Amino acid sequence: MAKVAPPEELSRVDYTPPKKGWMDTPAAFREGRWCYGSKPKDHEVVGLPNPRSWSPGDEDWHLPDNWQEIFLDGMRERLDKFRSFRLFMDICVRCGACADKCHFFIGSGDPKNMPVLRAELLRSVYRGEFTTAGKILGKLAGGRKLTYDVFKELFYYFFQCTECRRCSLFCPYGIDTAEITIIGRELLNLLGCNIDWITGPVANCYRTGNHLGIQPHAYHSMLEFFCEEIEEITGILPEPSFNRKGAEILFITPSGDVFADPGTYTAMGYLMLFHYLEGLGLDITWSTYASEGGNFGYFTSHEMAKRLNAKQYMEAERLGVKWILGGECGHMWRVCNQYMDTFWEPPKSLEVPVSPITGTRFDNAKDHKMLHICEFTADLIKHGKLNLDPSRNDIYNVTFHDSCNPARAMGIFEEPRYIINNVCNEFHEMPINTIREQTFCCGGGSGLNTDEIMDLRMRGALPRANALQYVHDKHGVNIMSCICAIDRATLQALVDYWIPEVEISGVHELVANALILEGEKKRTMNLRGEEFPWVEEEEEEEAEEEAIEVTLEAAEETAEETATEAVEEAAEELAEEAAEEAAEEESEGEK
């Protein structure tokens, strides 16, 4: 892990513009702001180009001799293929509306992290290599040639973008700078220049079905372990099914929820909810093969995203399910919502999702046949199908982080809030310009949730931390919930660094805490092993009652002993009086 300055030092950001123009200011690879290079073995697994051992910190990146030709041919191909890409290269007027909207610029003060200037890094190559004015006038027309230093600069800054799309929200021309980053990374990838934290998960997912490279039996064992934990807390042992053919619904969630805290509590929440609903007619199965909802291929190329996405439909068709239910994940849902139906035609066996519990038909998912679990659970609550006790979450004062992809890309704003307000009694929003479509990123999305860039991540997390600090100070917020597995991992590092008094959770962890299972034992703790707020009060009351009982018993024993002693004393006195009387009578008789 890269060294990170103390928060009070990191929060002092210098926004002074450099003295030289940006084209004359070469990229300086600073420690803690660049990721380790991809490994050759991962390239070989999925057929990525130019597999070799290399590091972005090296002088020589071992590019092929015709690297410029490869890059520019790839750029030309994409300019012809994607009309939006060519449009985004041409129409920006550099108005600066997006300049201060990026969390990385706010946290670092680096002008090249302004979305407009980050895009300009590639746009200048477009002008210099593909436009007449740029070829003739060069810098005067905003163009430059693709040199080795320019290539390195593209790598450095395109992996300082989380593709969160906040900047696009403020662009008067509708330029989606995240799409420019996506294309930029594709072009870098043509020369084998990617990062380990992306190509590793991509290769793992291609081999075993999930980013962590977990084998099916280990995935199965981990979920069984969760079930045993649930039994210890509730007295109820869920028995999920795996790879069951003929089930009505296939459930797919990010593997991070199965193997990384605090996401594991969210996975336990899924298991408890499904167990509860089985008695109401839910017929659902997990897959140990399509064991990943996320898609790191999306951070590599459109083609790689398509390849990794294929397993979801293939598994649904193999098992013969009617539709797919997806867990809490960010980029999983951007891929499914915006690309999946054009990547693949859904199997003809799949149907429009219909809740077997409420009968609600989800026409918003009629194309790709996949439903978000927050939509599913909100519908259950609306129809009164869940027995909930919100007071079980009373130790938590909750706020909600809108994960960028489900929020800005899908518009899932109300469902998670509706759920939280029905399972918790205390909920407070962060400032309006930091939530919903204007939400700030976690600072570690799009494959940047790796430890070697912790300096960059904590700088990028500064805007989110400021908003969270505000509600923590004003309302006592002590937990921030979200619906993204990467967020649950990266936000935990954020709060540990900036606001250690706050915890991170998934929405369905809170659901499970409040859910009253039929036949459960008297529950005293939540999924984290923390006691419910009333347990201490009940223990104090029980202790008081026990003390009173002990006092009463002692008083009764004392009273009984006192009474016995009094009776014995009275009996002795009577015996003595009788003896004295008898003696007197005998004495008188003798006289």
Coordinates of C-alpha atoms in Angstrom, one line a residue:
M1 CA 0.0 0.0 0.0
A2 CA 1.3 3.5 -0.9
K3 CA 2.0 5.9 1.9
V4 CA -0.8 8.3 2.5
A5 CA -0.4 11.7 4.2
P6 CA -2.6 12.4 7.3
P7 CA -6.1 13.6 6.6
E8 CA -5.4 17.2 7.8
E9 CA -2.5 17.4 5.3
L10 CA -4.3 15.7 2.4
S11 CA -7.3 18.0 2.7
R12 CA -5.2 21.0 2.0
V13 CA -5.5 21.0 -1.8
D14 CA -3.5 23.5 -4.0
Y15 CA -5.6 24.7 -6.9
T16 CA -2.9 27.1 -8.2
P17 CA -2.7 26.7 -12.1
P18 CA 0.7 25.7 -13.4
K19 CA 2.9 28.4 -14.9
K20 CA 3.3 26.6 -18.3
G21 CA 0.5 25.5 -20.6
W22 CA -0.8 21.9 -20.2
M23 CA 0.9 20.7 -23.4
D24 CA 4.2 21.9 -22.1
T25 CA 3.7 20.3 -18.7
P26 CA 4.7 16.6 -18.9
A27 CA 3.0 14.0 -16.7
A28 CA 4.9 13.3 -13.5
F29 CA 4.2 9.8 -12.3
R30 CA 3.7 10.4 -8.6
E31 CA 3.8 7.6 -6.0
G32 CA 0.3 6.6 -4.9
R33 CA -1.3 7.7 -8.1
W34 CA -0.5 5.0 -10.6
C35 CA -1.5 1.3 -10.6
Y36 CA 0.7 -1.7 -11.1
G37 CA 0.9 -3.0 -14.7
S38 CA -1.0 -6.0 -15.9
K39 CA 0.6 -9.4 -15.7
P40 CA 1.5 -11.5 -18.8
K41 CA -0.3 -14.6 -17.5
D42 CA -3.6 -12.7 -17.3
H43 CA -3.2 -11.4 -20.9
E44 CA -2.6 -15.0 -22.1
V45 CA -5.7 -16.3 -20.4
V46 CA -8.1 -14.0 -22.3
G47 CA -5.9 -13.2 -25.3
L48 CA -5.0 -9.7 -24.5
P49 CA -2.2 -8.2 -26.7
N50 CA 1.5 -7.8 -25.8
P51 CA 1.8 -10.0 -22.7
R52 CA 5.0 -9.1 -20.9
S53 CA 6.3 -8.1 -17.4
W54 CA 6.3 -4.3 -17.2
S55 CA 5.7 -1.4 -14.8
P56 CA 4.3 2.1 -15.5
G57 CA 7.2 3.4 -13.3
D58 CA 9.7 2.0 -15.9
E59 CA 11.2 4.2 -18.6
D60 CA 10.6 1.5 -21.2
W61 CA 7.1 0.0 -21.4
H62 CA 8.2 -2.6 -24.0
L63 CA 5.7 -1.5 -26.7
P64 CA 5.8 -3.1 -30.1
D65 CA 7.8 -1.2 -32.8
N66 CA 4.7 -0.2 -34.7
W67 CA 2.8 0.9 -31.5
Q68 CA 1.8 4.3 -33.0
E69 CA 0.3 2.6 -36.0
I70 CA -1.7 0.2 -33.8
F71 CA -3.0 3.0 -31.6
L72 CA -4.0 5.3 -34.5
D73 CA -5.6 2.5 -36.5
G74 CA -7.6 1.6 -33.4
M75 CA -8.6 5.2 -32.9
R76 CA -9.6 5.5 -36.6
E77 CA -11.7 2.3 -36.3
R78 CA -13.6 3.6 -33.3
L79 CA -14.2 7.0 -34.8
D80 CA -15.9 5.2 -37.7
K81 CA -17.7 2.7 -35.5
F82 CA -19.0 5.0 -32.7
R83 CA -20.7 8.2 -33.9
S84 CA -20.8 9.4 -30.3
F85 CA -17.0 9.2 -30.0
R86 CA -16.4 11.3 -33.1
L87 CA -19.0 13.8 -31.9
F88 CA -17.3 14.1 -28.5
M89 CA -14.0 14.7 -30.2
D90 CA -15.5 17.6 -32.3
I91 CA -18.1 19.5 -30.3
C92 CA -16.4 20.4 -27.0
V93 CA -15.9 24.2 -26.7
R94 CA -14.0 23.9 -23.4
C95 CA -16.5 26.0 -21.5
G96 CA -15.4 24.6 -18.2
A97 CA -18.8 23.6 -16.9
C98 CA -17.4 20.2 -16.0
A99 CA -14.1 21.5 -14.6
D100 CA -14.8 21.4 -10.9
K101 CA -17.2 18.4 -11.0
C102 CA -14.7 15.6 -10.9
H103 CA -13.9 14.2 -7.4
F104 CA -10.3 13.6 -8.5
F105 CA -9.7 17.2 -9.5
I106 CA -11.4 18.5 -6.3
G107 CA -9.2 16.2 -4.2
S108 CA -5.9 16.6 -6.1
G109 CA -6.0 20.1 -7.7
D110 CA -4.3 18.6 -10.8
P111 CA -5.7 20.5 -13.9
K112 CA -5.4 17.4 -16.0
N113 CA -8.0 15.7 -13.8
M114 CA -10.6 18.3 -14.9
P115 CA -12.9 16.2 -17.1
V116 CA -12.5 18.7 -20.0
L117 CA -8.7 18.5 -19.9
R118 CA -8.6 14.8 -19.4
A119 CA -10.6 14.4 -22.6
E120 CA -8.5 17.0 -24.2
L121 CA -5.5 14.7 -23.8
L122 CA -7.0 12.4 -26.3
R123 CA -8.8 15.0 -28.3
S124 CA -5.5 16.8 -29.0
V125 CA -4.2 13.6 -30.6
Y126 CA -7.4 13.4 -32.7
R127 CA -6.8 16.9 -33.9
G128 CA -3.1 16.4 -34.5
E129 CA -3.4 13.1 -36.3
F130 CA -6.9 13.2 -38.0
T131 CA -7.9 16.8 -38.8
T132 CA -6.4 19.0 -41.5
A133 CA -6.1 22.1 -39.2
G134 CA -4.3 20.1 -36.6
K135 CA -1.9 18.5 -39.0
I136 CA -1.0 21.9 -40.5
L137 CA -1.2 24.2 -37.5
G138 CA -0.4 21.8 -34.7
K139 CA -0.6 23.4 -31.3
L140 CA -2.3 26.5 -32.6
A141 CA -5.3 24.3 -33.6
G142 CA -5.1 22.3 -30.3
G143 CA -3.4 19.4 -31.9
R144 CA -0.3 17.3 -31.1
K145 CA 1.4 14.2 -32.3
L146 CA 1.2 10.9 -30.6
T147 CA 4.6 10.6 -28.9
Y148 CA 5.9 8.2 -26.3
D149 CA 5.4 10.8 -23.6
V150 CA 1.9 11.6 -24.8
F151 CA 1.0 7.9 -24.7
K152 CA 2.3 7.6 -21.1
E153 CA 0.3 10.7 -20.1
L154 CA -2.9 9.1 -21.6
F155 CA -2.3 6.0 -19.4
Y156 CA -1.6 8.0 -16.3
Y157 CA -4.8 10.1 -16.5
F158 CA -7.3 7.6 -18.0
F159 CA -6.6 5.4 -15.0
Q160 CA -7.3 8.4 -12.7
C161 CA -11.0 8.4 -13.9
T162 CA -13.6 6.2 -12.4
E163 CA -16.0 6.6 -15.3
C164 CA -18.6 7.9 -12.8
R165 CA -20.2 10.2 -15.4
R166 CA -20.8 13.1 -12.9
C167 CA -19.1 15.5 -15.3
S168 CA -21.5 14.5 -18.1
L169 CA -24.4 15.6 -16.0
F170 CA -23.3 19.2 -16.2
C171 CA -22.1 19.3 -19.9
P172 CA -24.3 21.7 -21.9
Y173 CA -23.5 19.6 -25.1
G174 CA -24.2 16.2 -23.4
I175 CA -20.6 15.0 -23.8
D176 CA -20.1 11.8 -21.8
T177 CA -16.5 12.1 -20.8
A178 CA -16.7 8.6 -19.3
E179 CA -17.2 7.2 -22.8
I180 CA -14.0 9.0 -23.8
T181 CA -12.2 7.3 -20.9
I182 CA -13.6 3.9 -22.0
I183 CA -12.4 4.4 -25.6
G184 CA -9.0 5.7 -24.3
R185 CA -8.6 2.6 -22.2
E186 CA -9.5 0.4 -25.2
L187 CA -6.7 2.1 -27.2
L188 CA -4.2 1.6 -24.4
N189 CA -5.3 -2.0 -24.2
L190 CA -4.4 -2.6 -27.8
L191 CA -0.8 -2.2 -26.8
G192 CA -1.1 -4.3 -23.7
C193 CA -1.2 -1.4 -21.3
N194 CA -3.7 -2.2 -18.6
I195 CA -3.5 -2.5 -14.9
D196 CA -3.2 -5.6 -12.7
W197 CA -6.4 -4.8 -10.7
I198 CA -8.4 -5.0 -13.9
T199 CA -6.8 -7.8 -16.0
G200 CA -6.5 -10.0 -12.9
P201 CA -10.2 -10.0 -12.2
V202 CA -11.0 -10.3 -15.9
A203 CA -8.9 -13.4 -16.3
N204 CA -10.3 -14.9 -13.1
C205 CA -13.8 -14.3 -14.2
Y206 CA -13.1 -15.9 -17.6
R207 CA -11.6 -19.0 -15.9
T208 CA -13.9 -19.6 -12.9
G209 CA -16.9 -17.3 -13.3
N210 CA -16.0 -14.6 -10.7
H211 CA -13.4 -11.9 -10.2
L212 CA -11.8 -13.5 -7.2
G213 CA -11.0 -16.8 -9.0
I214 CA -13.0 -18.7 -6.5
Q215 CA -13.8 -22.3 -7.5
P216 CA -17.5 -23.5 -7.4
H217 CA -17.0 -25.7 -4.4
A218 CA -15.4 -22.8 -2.4
Y219 CA -18.3 -20.5 -3.4
H220 CA -20.8 -23.1 -2.2
S221 CA -18.9 -23.6 1.1
M222 CA -18.8 -19.9 1.8
L223 CA -22.6 -19.5 1.5
E224 CA -23.1 -22.6 3.7
F225 CA -20.8 -20.9 6.3
F226 CA -23.1 -17.8 6.1
C227 CA -26.1 -20.0 6.7
E228 CA -24.5 -21.5 9.8
E229 CA -23.8 -17.9 11.1
I230 CA -27.5 -17.0 10.5
E231 CA -28.5 -20.1 12.4
E232 CA -26.4 -19.0 15.4
I233 CA -28.1 -15.6 15.4
T234 CA -31.7 -16.6 14.6
G235 CA -32.0 -20.3 15.3
I236 CA -33.0 -20.8 11.7
L237 CA -30.8 -22.6 9.1
P238 CA -31.4 -21.4 5.5
E239 CA -30.9 -24.1 2.9
P240 CA -30.3 -22.4 -0.4
S241 CA -30.2 -24.4 -3.6
F242 CA -27.3 -24.3 -6.1
N243 CA -27.3 -25.0 -9.9
R244 CA -30.9 -26.4 -9.6
K245 CA -32.5 -26.9 -13.0
G246 CA -36.1 -25.9 -13.3
A247 CA -36.0 -23.2 -10.7
E248 CA -38.1 -20.2 -11.6
I249 CA -35.5 -17.5 -10.8
L250 CA -31.7 -17.4 -11.1
F251 CA -30.0 -15.1 -8.5
I252 CA -26.7 -13.5 -9.5
T253 CA -24.7 -11.2 -7.3
P254 CA -21.1 -9.8 -7.2
S255 CA -18.6 -12.1 -5.7
G256 CA -17.3 -9.3 -3.5
D257 CA -20.5 -9.8 -1.3
V258 CA -19.5 -13.4 -0.8
F259 CA -15.9 -12.9 0.1
A260 CA -15.3 -9.4 1.4
D261 CA -16.5 -7.5 4.5
P262 CA -18.8 -5.7 4.9
G263 CA -20.4 -7.1 1.7
T264 CA -20.6 -10.5 3.4
Y265 CA -23.4 -9.2 5.7
T266 CA -25.3 -8.2 2.5
A267 CA -25.0 -11.7 1.2
M268 CA -26.3 -13.0 4.5
G269 CA -29.2 -10.6 4.0
Y270 CA -30.0 -12.2 0.7
L271 CA -30.0 -15.6 2.2
M272 CA -32.4 -14.6 5.0
L273 CA -34.8 -12.8 2.7
F274 CA -35.0 -15.8 0.3
H275 CA -35.5 -18.2 3.2
Y276 CA -38.4 -16.0 4.4
L277 CA -39.9 -15.9 1.0
E278 CA -39.7 -19.6 0.3
G279 CA -42.7 -20.1 2.5
L280 CA -44.6 -17.6 0.3
G281 CA -43.8 -19.3 -3.0
L282 CA -40.3 -18.1 -4.0
D283 CA -38.5 -20.6 -6.2
I284 CA -34.9 -19.4 -6.6
T285 CA -31.4 -20.9 -7.1
W286 CA -27.8 -19.6 -6.9
S287 CA -25.2 -20.6 -9.5
T288 CA -21.6 -21.5 -8.6
Y289 CA -20.6 -21.0 -12.2
A290 CA -22.2 -17.7 -13.1
S291 CA -21.0 -16.6 -9.7
E292 CA -20.2 -12.9 -10.6
G293 CA -22.6 -10.1 -11.4
G294 CA -19.9 -7.5 -11.8
N295 CA -18.0 -7.1 -15.1
F296 CA -14.4 -5.8 -15.0
G297 CA -14.3 -6.4 -18.8
Y298 CA -16.2 -3.1 -19.0
F299 CA -13.0 -1.4 -17.8
T300 CA -11.0 -3.1 -20.6
S301 CA -13.1 -3.0 -23.8
H302 CA -16.6 -3.3 -25.0
E303 CA -15.7 -6.7 -26.5
M304 CA -14.3 -8.0 -23.2
A305 CA -17.4 -6.8 -21.3
K306 CA -19.5 -8.7 -23.8
R307 CA -17.5 -11.9 -23.4
L308 CA -17.8 -11.9 -19.6
N309 CA -21.5 -10.9 -19.6
A310 CA -22.3 -14.0 -21.7
K311 CA -22.3 -16.3 -18.8
Q312 CA -25.4 -14.9 -17.2
Y313 CA -27.7 -15.7 -20.1
M314 CA -25.9 -19.0 -20.8
E315 CA -26.4 -20.1 -17.2
A316 CA -30.1 -18.9 -17.2
E317 CA -30.7 -21.0 -20.4
R318 CA -28.8 -24.0 -19.0
L319 CA -30.9 -24.1 -15.8
G320 CA -34.1 -23.3 -17.6
V321 CA -35.2 -20.4 -15.3
K322 CA -37.8 -17.8 -16.2
W323 CA -35.9 -14.7 -15.3
I324 CA -32.8 -13.4 -13.5
L325 CA -32.7 -11.5 -10.2
G326 CA -29.5 -9.4 -9.6
G327 CA -27.9 -8.4 -6.4
E328 CA -26.5 -5.0 -5.2
C329 CA -23.8 -4.1 -7.6
G330 CA -22.8 -0.9 -9.5
H331 CA -21.1 -1.6 -12.9
M332 CA -23.0 -4.9 -13.1
W333 CA -26.2 -2.9 -13.5
R334 CA -24.8 -0.3 -15.9
V335 CA -23.7 -3.2 -18.2
C336 CA -27.0 -5.0 -17.8
N337 CA -29.2 -2.0 -18.1
Q338 CA -27.4 -0.2 -21.0
Y339 CA -25.5 -2.9 -22.9
M340 CA -26.7 -6.4 -22.2
D341 CA -29.7 -6.4 -24.6
T342 CA -27.5 -5.2 -27.4
F343 CA -24.6 -7.5 -26.5
W344 CA -26.9 -10.6 -26.7
E345 CA -30.4 -11.5 -27.5
P346 CA -32.0 -12.8 -24.3
P347 CA -32.8 -16.6 -24.5
K348 CA -36.3 -17.1 -25.8
S349 CA -37.0 -19.2 -22.7
L350 CA -36.7 -16.1 -20.5
E351 CA -39.8 -14.1 -19.6
V352 CA -40.6 -10.7 -18.3
P353 CA -39.9 -10.7 -14.5
V354 CA -43.1 -11.2 -12.4
S355 CA -42.8 -11.4 -8.7
P356 CA -44.2 -14.8 -7.5
I357 CA -45.1 -13.2 -4.2
T358 CA -47.0 -10.0 -5.2
G359 CA -47.8 -10.7 -8.9
T360 CA -46.2 -7.4 -9.9
R361 CA -45.0 -7.5 -13.6
F362 CA -41.8 -5.5 -14.0
D363 CA -42.1 -4.1 -17.5
N364 CA -39.0 -2.0 -17.0
A365 CA -37.0 -5.3 -17.3
K366 CA -39.0 -6.7 -20.2
D367 CA -36.0 -6.4 -22.6
H368 CA -33.1 -7.9 -20.7
K369 CA -35.3 -10.0 -18.3
M370 CA -33.2 -9.1 -15.3
L371 CA -34.5 -7.4 -12.2
H372 CA -32.7 -5.4 -9.5
I373 CA -33.1 -6.8 -6.0
C374 CA -34.0 -3.3 -4.6
E375 CA -37.0 -3.1 -7.1
F376 CA -38.0 -6.6 -6.0
T377 CA -37.7 -5.9 -2.2
A378 CA -39.4 -2.5 -2.4
D379 CA -42.3 -4.1 -4.1
L380 CA -42.6 -6.7 -1.4
I381 CA -42.6 -4.0 1.3
K382 CA -45.2 -2.0 -0.6
H383 CA -47.5 -5.0 -0.6
G384 CA -47.0 -5.8 3.1
K385 CA -45.3 -9.1 2.4
L386 CA -42.4 -8.7 4.9
N387 CA -42.7 -8.8 8.7
L388 CA -40.3 -6.1 9.8
D389 CA -39.2 -4.6 13.1
P390 CA -37.3 -1.4 12.3
S391 CA -36.3 -1.0 15.9
R392 CA -33.7 -3.7 15.4
N393 CA -31.7 -1.1 13.5
D394 CA -32.0 1.6 16.1
I395 CA -28.3 1.5 16.9
Y396 CA -27.9 2.9 13.4
N397 CA -28.4 6.4 12.3
V398 CA -28.4 5.9 8.5
T399 CA -27.6 7.9 5.4
F400 CA -27.5 6.6 1.8
H401 CA -24.8 6.8 -0.8
D402 CA -26.2 6.8 -4.4
S403 CA -23.7 4.5 -6.2
C404 CA -22.8 6.2 -9.5
N405 CA -23.9 3.5 -12.0
P406 CA -27.3 2.5 -10.5
A407 CA -28.0 6.2 -9.8
R408 CA -26.9 8.2 -12.9
A409 CA -27.0 5.3 -15.4
M410 CA -30.2 3.7 -14.2
G411 CA -32.1 6.2 -12.2
I412 CA -32.5 3.9 -9.1
F413 CA -33.1 6.6 -6.6
E414 CA -36.3 5.9 -4.7
E415 CA -36.3 2.1 -4.2
P416 CA -33.3 1.9 -1.8
R417 CA -34.6 4.9 0.2
Y418 CA -38.0 3.4 0.4
I419 CA -36.6 0.2 1.8
I420 CA -34.3 1.9 4.3
N421 CA -37.2 4.1 5.6
N422 CA -39.2 0.9 6.2
V423 CA -36.5 -1.0 8.0
C424 CA -34.8 1.8 9.9
N425 CA -36.2 4.6 12.2
E426 CA -33.4 7.1 11.7
F427 CA -32.5 8.2 8.1
H428 CA -30.8 11.5 7.0
E429 CA -29.9 12.7 3.5
M430 CA -26.5 14.2 2.7
P431 CA -26.6 17.6 1.0
I432 CA -28.7 17.6 -2.1
N433 CA -25.9 18.5 -4.5
T434 CA -24.0 15.4 -3.4
I435 CA -26.7 12.7 -3.9
R436 CA -29.0 11.2 -6.5
E437 CA -27.9 12.1 -10.0
Q438 CA -25.3 14.6 -8.6
T439 CA -23.8 11.9 -6.3
F440 CA -20.1 11.9 -5.7
C441 CA -18.1 8.8 -6.5
C442 CA -16.5 6.5 -4.0
G443 CA -13.1 7.3 -5.6
G444 CA -12.2 3.7 -6.4
G445 CA -14.6 2.5 -9.1
S446 CA -13.8 1.3 -12.7
G447 CA -11.0 -1.0 -11.4
L448 CA -9.2 1.6 -9.3
N449 CA -10.0 0.0 -5.9
T450 CA -6.5 -1.1 -5.4
D451 CA -4.1 -0.3 -2.5
E452 CA -1.1 1.1 -4.4
I453 CA -3.1 4.2 -5.3
M454 CA -4.5 4.9 -1.9
D455 CA -3.2 8.5 -2.1
L456 CA -5.3 9.1 -5.2
R457 CA -8.3 7.2 -3.8
M458 CA -8.4 9.2 -0.6
R459 CA -8.1 12.4 -2.6
G460 CA -10.9 11.3 -4.8
A461 CA -13.0 10.3 -1.8
L462 CA -12.7 13.8 -0.3
P463 CA -16.0 15.2 -1.7
R464 CA -17.9 12.2 -0.5
A465 CA -16.2 12.3 2.9
N466 CA -17.1 16.0 3.3
A467 CA -20.8 15.3 2.7
L468 CA -20.8 12.3 5.0
Q469 CA -18.9 14.4 7.7
Y470 CA -21.7 17.0 7.5
V471 CA -24.5 14.5 8.4
H472 CA -22.3 12.8 10.9
D473 CA -21.7 16.0 12.8
K474 CA -25.3 17.4 12.4
H475 CA -27.4 14.3 12.8
G476 CA -25.1 11.7 14.3
V477 CA -25.1 9.5 11.3
N478 CA -23.0 6.4 12.0
I479 CA -23.6 4.2 9.0
M480 CA -23.7 4.8 5.3
S481 CA -25.6 2.3 3.2
C482 CA -25.2 1.7 -0.6
I483 CA -26.1 -0.8 -3.3
C484 CA -22.7 -1.5 -4.9
A485 CA -20.1 -4.1 -3.9
I486 CA -17.2 -2.0 -5.0
D487 CA -18.6 0.9 -2.9
R488 CA -18.9 -1.3 0.1
A489 CA -15.2 -2.1 -0.3
T490 CA -13.9 1.3 -1.2
L491 CA -16.1 3.3 1.1
Q492 CA -14.9 1.3 4.1
A493 CA -11.4 2.5 3.3
L494 CA -12.8 6.1 3.0
V495 CA -14.5 6.1 6.4
D496 CA -11.5 4.4 8.1
Y497 CA -9.4 7.3 6.8
W498 CA -11.7 10.3 6.9
I499 CA -14.5 9.5 9.4
P500 CA -13.6 6.4 11.4
E501 CA -16.8 6.7 13.5
V502 CA -18.9 5.7 10.5
E503 CA -19.6 2.2 9.1
I504 CA -20.6 1.0 5.7
S505 CA -23.4 -1.5 4.8
G506 CA -25.5 -2.8 2.0
V507 CA -29.3 -2.2 2.0
H508 CA -30.2 -5.8 2.4
E509 CA -28.1 -6.2 5.5
L510 CA -30.4 -3.7 7.1
V511 CA -33.4 -5.6 5.7
A512 CA -32.2 -8.8 7.3
N513 CA -31.7 -7.2 10.7
A514 CA -35.3 -6.0 10.7
L515 CA -36.8 -9.2 9.2
I516 CA -38.7 -11.4 11.6
L517 CA -38.3 -15.0 10.5
E518 CA -41.1 -17.5 11.4
G519 CA -39.9 -19.7 14.3
E520 CA -36.8 -17.7 15.1
K521 CA -35.4 -17.8 18.6
K522 CA -35.4 -14.6 20.6
R523 CA -32.9 -12.5 18.7
T524 CA -30.4 -10.4 20.6
M525 CA -28.0 -9.3 17.9
N526 CA -27.8 -8.1 14.3
L527 CA -25.7 -9.8 11.5
R528 CA -22.5 -8.1 12.8
G529 CA -22.9 -9.6 16.2
E530 CA -23.9 -6.2 17.7
E531 CA -26.6 -6.3 20.3
F532 CA -30.0 -4.8 19.5
P533 CA -30.5 -1.5 21.4
W534 CA -33.0 -2.9 23.8
V535 CA -31.0 -5.9 24.9
E536 CA -29.0 -3.9 27.5
E537 CA -32.2 -2.4 28.8
E538 CA -33.8 -5.8 29.1
E539 CA -30.8 -7.2 30.8
E540 CA -30.8 -4.3 33.3
E541 CA -34.6 -4.8 33.9
E542 CA -34.0 -8.6 34.4
A543 CA -31.2 -7.8 36.8
E544 CA -33.4 -5.5 38.8
E545 CA -36.2 -8.0 38.8
E546 CA -33.8 -10.7 39.9
A547 CA -32.4 -8.4 42.7
I548 CA -36.0 -7.7 43.9
E549 CA -36.8 -11.5 43.9
V550 CA -33.6 -12.2 45.9
T551 CA -34.5 -9.4 48.3
L552 CA -38.1 -10.8 48.7
E553 CA -36.8 -14.3 49.2
A554 CA -34.3 -13.1 51.8
A555 CA -37.1 -11.1 53.5
E556 CA -39.4 -14.1 53.5
E557 CA -36.6 -16.4 54.9
T558 CA -35.9 -13.7 57.6
A559 CA -39.6 -13.5 58.4
E560 CA -39.9 -17.2 58.7
E561 CA -36.9 -17.5 60.9
T562 CA -38.1 -14.6 63.1
A563 CA -41.6 -16.3 63.4
T564 CA -40.1 -19.6 64.2
E565 CA -37.9 -18.1 66.9
A566 CA -40.9 -16.2 68.3
V567 CA -43.0 -19.4 68.5
E568 CA -40.1 -21.3 70.1
E569 CA -39.6 -18.5 72.7
A570 CA -43.4 -18.4 73.4
A571 CA -43.5 -22.2 73.8
E572 CA -40.5 -22.0 76.2
E573 CA -42.2 -19.3 78.2
L574 CA -45.4 -21.3 78.4
A575 CA -43.5 -24.4 79.4
E576 CA -41.7 -22.5 82.1
E577 CA -45.0 -20.9 83.4
A578 CA -46.6 -24.3 83.4
A579 CA -43.7 -25.8 85.3
E580 CA -43.8 -23.0 87.8
E581 CA -47.6 -23.4 88.3
A582 CA -47.2 -27.1 88.7
A583 CA -44.5 -26.6 91.2
E584 CA -46.6 -24.1 93.2
E585 CA -49.6 -26.5 93.2
E586 CA -47.4 -29.4 94.4
S587 CA -46.0 -27.2 97.1
E588 CA -49.4 -26.1 98.3
G589 CA -50.6 -29.7 98.3
E590 CA -47.8 -30.8 100.6
K591 CA -48.6 -28.0 103.0

